[in-house]
Short mmCIF file of N, CA and C in Angstrom, two decimals:
data_model
loop_
_atom_site.label_atom_id
_atom_site.label_comp_id
_atom_site.label_asym_id
_atom_site.label_seq_id
_atom_site.Cartn_x
_atom_site.Cartn_y
_atom_site.Cartn_z
N UNK A 264 16.24 10.88 -11.27
CA UNK A 264 14.94 11.58 -10.54
C UNK A 264 14.49 10.51 -9.33
N UNK A 265 14.37 11.00 -8.22
CA UNK A 265 14.07 10.31 -6.95
C UNK A 265 12.58 10.09 -6.98
N UNK A 266 12.03 8.81 -6.75
CA UNK A 266 10.74 8.68 -6.63
C UNK A 266 10.09 8.96 -5.22
N UNK A 267 9.36 9.98 -5.14
CA UNK A 267 8.92 10.46 -3.70
C UNK A 267 8.01 9.53 -3.28
N UNK A 268 7.21 8.77 -3.85
CA UNK A 268 6.15 7.84 -3.36
C UNK A 268 6.94 6.62 -2.64
N UNK A 269 7.86 6.03 -3.28
CA UNK A 269 8.64 5.00 -2.82
C UNK A 269 9.44 5.40 -1.79
N UNK A 270 10.13 6.42 -1.80
CA UNK A 270 10.90 7.02 -0.50
C UNK A 270 9.91 7.27 0.62
N UNK A 271 8.82 7.68 0.48
CA UNK A 271 7.92 7.91 1.53
C UNK A 271 7.30 6.52 2.12
N UNK A 272 7.31 5.67 1.22
CA UNK A 272 6.86 4.28 1.61
C UNK A 272 7.91 3.65 2.41
N UNK A 273 9.18 3.98 2.14
CA UNK A 273 10.31 3.54 2.78
C UNK A 273 10.40 3.95 4.21
N UNK A 274 9.97 5.36 4.38
CA UNK A 274 9.81 5.84 5.64
C UNK A 274 8.87 5.08 6.48
N UNK A 275 7.78 5.02 5.90
CA UNK A 275 6.69 4.25 6.68
C UNK A 275 7.14 2.94 7.14
N UNK A 276 8.01 2.37 6.36
CA UNK A 276 8.29 0.78 6.64
C UNK A 276 9.40 1.12 7.88
N UNK A 277 10.34 1.95 7.82
CA UNK A 277 11.29 2.17 8.82
C UNK A 277 10.68 2.55 10.17
N UNK A 278 9.38 3.33 10.01
CA UNK A 278 8.68 3.59 11.27
C UNK A 278 7.84 2.45 11.89
N UNK A 279 7.77 1.43 11.01
CA UNK A 279 6.97 0.33 11.40
C UNK A 279 5.56 0.47 11.15
N UNK A 280 5.16 1.20 10.10
CA UNK A 280 3.89 1.52 9.99
C UNK A 280 3.39 1.06 8.42
N UNK A 281 4.19 -0.01 8.04
CA UNK A 281 3.78 -0.57 6.58
C UNK A 281 3.79 -2.14 6.68
N UNK A 282 2.70 -2.64 6.26
CA UNK A 282 2.66 -4.12 6.04
C UNK A 282 2.82 -4.39 4.75
N UNK A 283 3.57 -5.56 4.29
CA UNK A 283 3.98 -5.90 3.04
C UNK A 283 3.42 -7.24 2.69
N UNK A 284 2.67 -7.37 1.50
CA UNK A 284 2.15 -8.74 1.21
C UNK A 284 0.71 -8.92 1.68
N UNK A 285 0.05 -9.86 0.85
CA UNK A 285 -1.47 -10.05 1.23
C UNK A 285 -1.71 -10.42 2.58
N UNK A 286 -1.06 -11.51 3.01
CA UNK A 286 -1.44 -12.06 4.34
C UNK A 286 -1.23 -10.94 5.56
N UNK A 287 -0.29 -10.28 5.37
CA UNK A 287 0.05 -9.23 6.48
C UNK A 287 -1.03 -8.14 6.31
N UNK A 288 -1.41 -7.68 4.97
CA UNK A 288 -2.30 -6.75 4.75
C UNK A 288 -3.64 -7.12 5.42
N UNK A 289 -4.11 -8.34 5.11
CA UNK A 289 -5.41 -8.87 5.66
C UNK A 289 -5.44 -8.94 7.11
N UNK A 290 -4.24 -9.25 7.74
CA UNK A 290 -4.22 -9.31 9.19
C UNK A 290 -4.34 -7.92 9.73
N UNK A 291 -3.63 -6.79 9.06
CA UNK A 291 -3.67 -5.47 9.34
C UNK A 291 -5.17 -4.89 9.20
N UNK A 292 -5.78 -5.37 8.17
CA UNK A 292 -7.17 -4.77 8.09
C UNK A 292 -8.16 -5.53 9.23
N UNK A 293 -7.95 -6.78 9.38
CA UNK A 293 -8.91 -7.44 10.37
C UNK A 293 -8.58 -6.92 11.68
N UNK A 294 -7.41 -6.55 12.02
CA UNK A 294 -7.10 -5.86 13.41
C UNK A 294 -7.45 -4.40 13.39
N UNK A 295 -7.93 -3.95 12.26
CA UNK A 295 -8.41 -2.42 12.16
C UNK A 295 -7.23 -1.58 12.39
N UNK A 296 -6.01 -1.93 12.05
CA UNK A 296 -4.78 -1.05 11.97
C UNK A 296 -4.65 -0.36 10.67
N UNK A 297 -5.06 -0.93 9.71
CA UNK A 297 -4.78 -0.32 8.31
C UNK A 297 -5.63 0.90 8.15
N UNK A 298 -4.96 2.00 7.51
CA UNK A 298 -5.61 3.26 7.07
C UNK A 298 -5.72 3.37 5.54
N UNK A 299 -4.88 2.89 4.97
CA UNK A 299 -4.91 2.74 3.47
C UNK A 299 -4.10 1.35 2.73
N UNK A 300 -4.54 0.92 1.75
CA UNK A 300 -4.17 -0.11 0.98
C UNK A 300 -3.90 0.24 -0.22
N UNK A 301 -2.40 -0.15 -0.53
CA UNK A 301 -2.05 0.29 -1.94
C UNK A 301 -1.68 -0.99 -2.80
N UNK A 302 -2.24 -0.96 -4.12
CA UNK A 302 -2.12 -2.19 -4.95
C UNK A 302 -1.06 -1.72 -6.07
N UNK A 303 -0.08 -2.49 -6.30
CA UNK A 303 0.70 -2.36 -7.55
C UNK A 303 -0.24 -2.33 -8.81
N UNK A 304 0.27 -1.72 -9.75
CA UNK A 304 -0.49 -1.73 -11.00
C UNK A 304 -0.74 -3.03 -11.70
N UNK A 305 0.26 -4.02 -11.40
CA UNK A 305 -0.04 -5.32 -12.04
C UNK A 305 -0.29 -6.32 -10.99
N UNK A 306 -1.14 -5.85 -9.97
CA UNK A 306 -1.50 -6.95 -8.94
C UNK A 306 -2.48 -7.88 -9.77
N UNK A 307 -2.53 -9.15 -9.27
CA UNK A 307 -3.47 -10.12 -9.84
C UNK A 307 -4.81 -9.68 -9.43
N UNK A 308 -5.78 -10.04 -10.33
CA UNK A 308 -7.21 -9.82 -10.05
C UNK A 308 -7.69 -10.60 -8.75
N UNK A 309 -7.15 -11.80 -8.55
CA UNK A 309 -7.54 -12.61 -7.50
C UNK A 309 -6.98 -11.83 -6.14
N UNK A 310 -5.89 -11.24 -6.25
CA UNK A 310 -5.39 -10.60 -4.93
C UNK A 310 -6.22 -9.41 -4.72
N UNK A 311 -6.38 -8.67 -5.73
CA UNK A 311 -7.20 -7.45 -5.53
C UNK A 311 -8.58 -7.67 -5.02
N UNK A 312 -9.30 -8.72 -5.67
CA UNK A 312 -10.65 -9.00 -5.22
C UNK A 312 -10.74 -9.33 -3.65
N UNK A 313 -9.70 -10.26 -3.27
CA UNK A 313 -9.73 -10.81 -2.00
C UNK A 313 -9.36 -9.65 -1.11
N UNK A 314 -8.54 -8.68 -1.31
CA UNK A 314 -8.29 -7.68 -0.38
C UNK A 314 -9.39 -6.67 -0.39
N UNK A 315 -9.95 -6.46 -1.62
CA UNK A 315 -11.11 -5.42 -1.60
C UNK A 315 -12.21 -5.74 -0.67
N UNK A 316 -12.61 -7.16 -0.76
CA UNK A 316 -13.64 -7.72 0.03
C UNK A 316 -13.35 -7.32 1.46
N UNK A 317 -12.24 -7.49 2.15
CA UNK A 317 -11.80 -7.05 3.50
C UNK A 317 -11.89 -5.59 3.67
N UNK A 318 -11.26 -4.97 2.77
CA UNK A 318 -11.18 -3.57 2.83
C UNK A 318 -12.58 -2.73 2.94
N UNK A 319 -13.51 -3.20 1.89
CA UNK A 319 -14.70 -2.59 1.87
C UNK A 319 -15.49 -2.82 3.16
N UNK A 320 -15.38 -4.25 3.71
CA UNK A 320 -16.05 -4.55 4.89
C UNK A 320 -15.74 -3.66 6.10
N UNK A 321 -14.46 -3.18 6.13
CA UNK A 321 -13.85 -2.45 7.22
C UNK A 321 -13.72 -0.90 6.89
N UNK A 322 -14.17 -0.48 5.66
CA UNK A 322 -14.13 1.06 5.38
C UNK A 322 -12.73 1.34 5.14
N UNK A 323 -11.80 0.70 4.63
CA UNK A 323 -10.46 1.09 4.39
C UNK A 323 -10.25 1.56 3.08
N UNK A 324 -9.66 2.75 2.88
CA UNK A 324 -9.35 3.38 1.62
C UNK A 324 -8.28 2.50 0.87
N UNK A 325 -8.65 2.16 -0.36
CA UNK A 325 -7.75 1.44 -1.35
C UNK A 325 -7.32 2.20 -2.66
N UNK A 326 -6.24 2.01 -2.85
CA UNK A 326 -5.74 2.93 -4.17
C UNK A 326 -4.77 1.98 -5.00
N UNK A 327 -4.88 2.22 -6.27
CA UNK A 327 -3.81 1.67 -7.19
C UNK A 327 -2.78 2.64 -7.42
N UNK A 328 -1.50 2.22 -7.38
CA UNK A 328 -0.43 3.18 -7.57
C UNK A 328 0.20 2.86 -8.82
N UNK A 329 0.79 3.80 -9.47
CA UNK A 329 1.63 3.53 -10.73
C UNK A 329 2.94 2.89 -10.53
N UNK A 330 2.97 1.93 -9.65
CA UNK A 330 4.24 1.23 -9.52
C UNK A 330 3.89 -0.38 -9.62
N UNK A 331 4.84 -1.17 -10.16
CA UNK A 331 4.72 -2.53 -10.40
C UNK A 331 5.22 -3.34 -9.19
N UNK A 332 4.88 -4.58 -9.10
CA UNK A 332 5.39 -5.41 -8.10
C UNK A 332 7.07 -5.41 -8.17
N UNK A 333 7.49 -5.20 -9.40
CA UNK A 333 9.04 -5.09 -9.49
C UNK A 333 9.59 -3.95 -8.81
N UNK A 334 8.87 -2.78 -8.97
CA UNK A 334 9.04 -1.39 -8.17
C UNK A 334 9.25 -1.88 -6.65
N UNK A 335 8.21 -2.54 -6.15
CA UNK A 335 8.09 -2.83 -4.75
C UNK A 335 9.14 -3.75 -4.36
N UNK A 336 9.46 -4.84 -5.24
CA UNK A 336 10.54 -5.68 -4.85
C UNK A 336 11.99 -4.84 -4.81
N UNK A 337 12.13 -4.05 -5.64
CA UNK A 337 13.44 -3.30 -5.55
C UNK A 337 13.52 -2.41 -4.47
N UNK A 338 12.37 -1.82 -3.96
CA UNK A 338 12.44 -1.09 -2.57
C UNK A 338 12.47 -1.89 -1.46
N UNK A 339 11.73 -2.99 -1.52
CA UNK A 339 11.61 -3.61 0.01
C UNK A 339 12.29 -5.06 0.03
N UNK A 340 12.86 -5.48 -1.20
CA UNK A 340 13.61 -6.79 -1.31
C UNK A 340 12.53 -7.76 -0.88
N UNK A 341 11.41 -7.60 -1.27
CA UNK A 341 10.25 -8.62 -1.14
C UNK A 341 9.28 -8.49 -2.25
N UNK A 342 8.90 -9.57 -2.83
CA UNK A 342 7.92 -9.62 -3.91
C UNK A 342 6.45 -9.53 -3.40
N UNK A 343 5.66 -8.65 -3.74
CA UNK A 343 4.45 -8.26 -3.25
C UNK A 343 3.70 -7.38 -4.20
N UNK A 344 2.48 -7.42 -4.11
CA UNK A 344 1.49 -6.72 -4.85
C UNK A 344 0.61 -5.72 -4.25
N UNK A 345 0.78 -5.71 -2.87
CA UNK A 345 -0.21 -4.95 -1.89
C UNK A 345 0.49 -4.49 -0.62
N UNK A 346 0.29 -3.45 -0.17
CA UNK A 346 0.86 -2.70 0.78
C UNK A 346 -0.22 -2.23 1.83
N UNK A 347 -0.04 -2.13 3.06
CA UNK A 347 -0.95 -1.66 4.03
C UNK A 347 -0.33 -0.50 4.74
N UNK A 348 -0.63 0.82 4.78
CA UNK A 348 -0.10 1.91 5.59
C UNK A 348 -0.98 1.85 6.80
N UNK A 349 -0.37 1.92 8.04
CA UNK A 349 -0.93 1.73 9.13
C UNK A 349 -1.00 3.02 10.13
N UNK A 350 -0.87 4.15 9.46
CA UNK A 350 -0.78 5.44 10.22
C UNK A 350 -1.56 6.58 9.48
N UNK A 351 -2.42 7.31 10.13
CA UNK A 351 -3.10 8.28 9.41
C UNK A 351 -2.32 9.29 8.62
N UNK A 352 -1.35 9.88 9.36
CA UNK A 352 -0.54 10.98 8.69
C UNK A 352 0.26 10.45 7.38
N UNK A 353 0.70 9.21 7.51
CA UNK A 353 1.45 8.61 6.38
C UNK A 353 0.79 8.27 5.20
N UNK A 354 -0.59 7.79 5.65
CA UNK A 354 -1.66 7.53 4.74
C UNK A 354 -2.10 8.75 3.89
N UNK A 355 -2.32 9.76 4.57
CA UNK A 355 -2.93 11.26 3.92
C UNK A 355 -1.78 11.61 2.87
N UNK A 356 -0.45 11.62 3.39
CA UNK A 356 0.58 11.99 2.54
C UNK A 356 0.83 11.18 1.27
N UNK A 357 0.63 9.92 1.40
CA UNK A 357 0.67 8.94 0.31
C UNK A 357 -0.41 9.15 -0.59
N UNK A 358 -1.64 9.38 -0.18
CA UNK A 358 -2.70 9.67 -1.01
C UNK A 358 -2.51 10.97 -1.83
N UNK A 359 -2.00 11.86 -1.11
CA UNK A 359 -1.79 13.13 -2.06
C UNK A 359 -0.68 13.12 -3.00
N UNK A 360 0.33 12.19 -2.74
CA UNK A 360 1.39 12.09 -3.67
C UNK A 360 0.90 11.17 -4.92
N UNK A 361 -0.02 10.23 -4.65
CA UNK A 361 -0.66 9.36 -5.70
C UNK A 361 -1.63 10.35 -6.47
N UNK A 362 -2.33 11.26 -5.82
CA UNK A 362 -3.25 12.29 -6.54
C UNK A 362 -2.52 13.28 -7.26
N UNK A 363 -1.19 13.67 -6.93
CA UNK A 363 -0.43 14.63 -7.60
C UNK A 363 0.13 13.83 -9.07
N UNK A 364 0.38 12.60 -8.72
CA UNK A 364 0.78 12.01 -9.99
C UNK A 364 -0.21 11.76 -11.21
N UNK A 365 -1.46 11.74 -10.82
CA UNK A 365 -2.55 11.50 -11.81
C UNK A 365 -3.11 12.75 -12.29
N UNK A 366 -2.64 13.93 -12.09
CA UNK A 366 -2.93 15.18 -12.47
C UNK A 366 -2.28 15.40 -13.75
#
């Protein structure tokens, strides 16, 4: 079975609309490029609290997805717990995919 969420995140990356890792995500938030921040389900509390501080300050939507850091590693060949989507249309689609999964 193909993972629609990870496939769509891959498309966002190819389009240059995805930041991977906490430093890149924080930079994206501070530059007001970020439209959505996604946390891996096993993201550390320290990472989550640090990113949430910046996200709330800049009114960025944050979601936890049902994917682990290992899932992100397998998709992007980079160990990370947080991603930033920097496009409104990609972020809307990703939000809808995550909401479908939770139904």
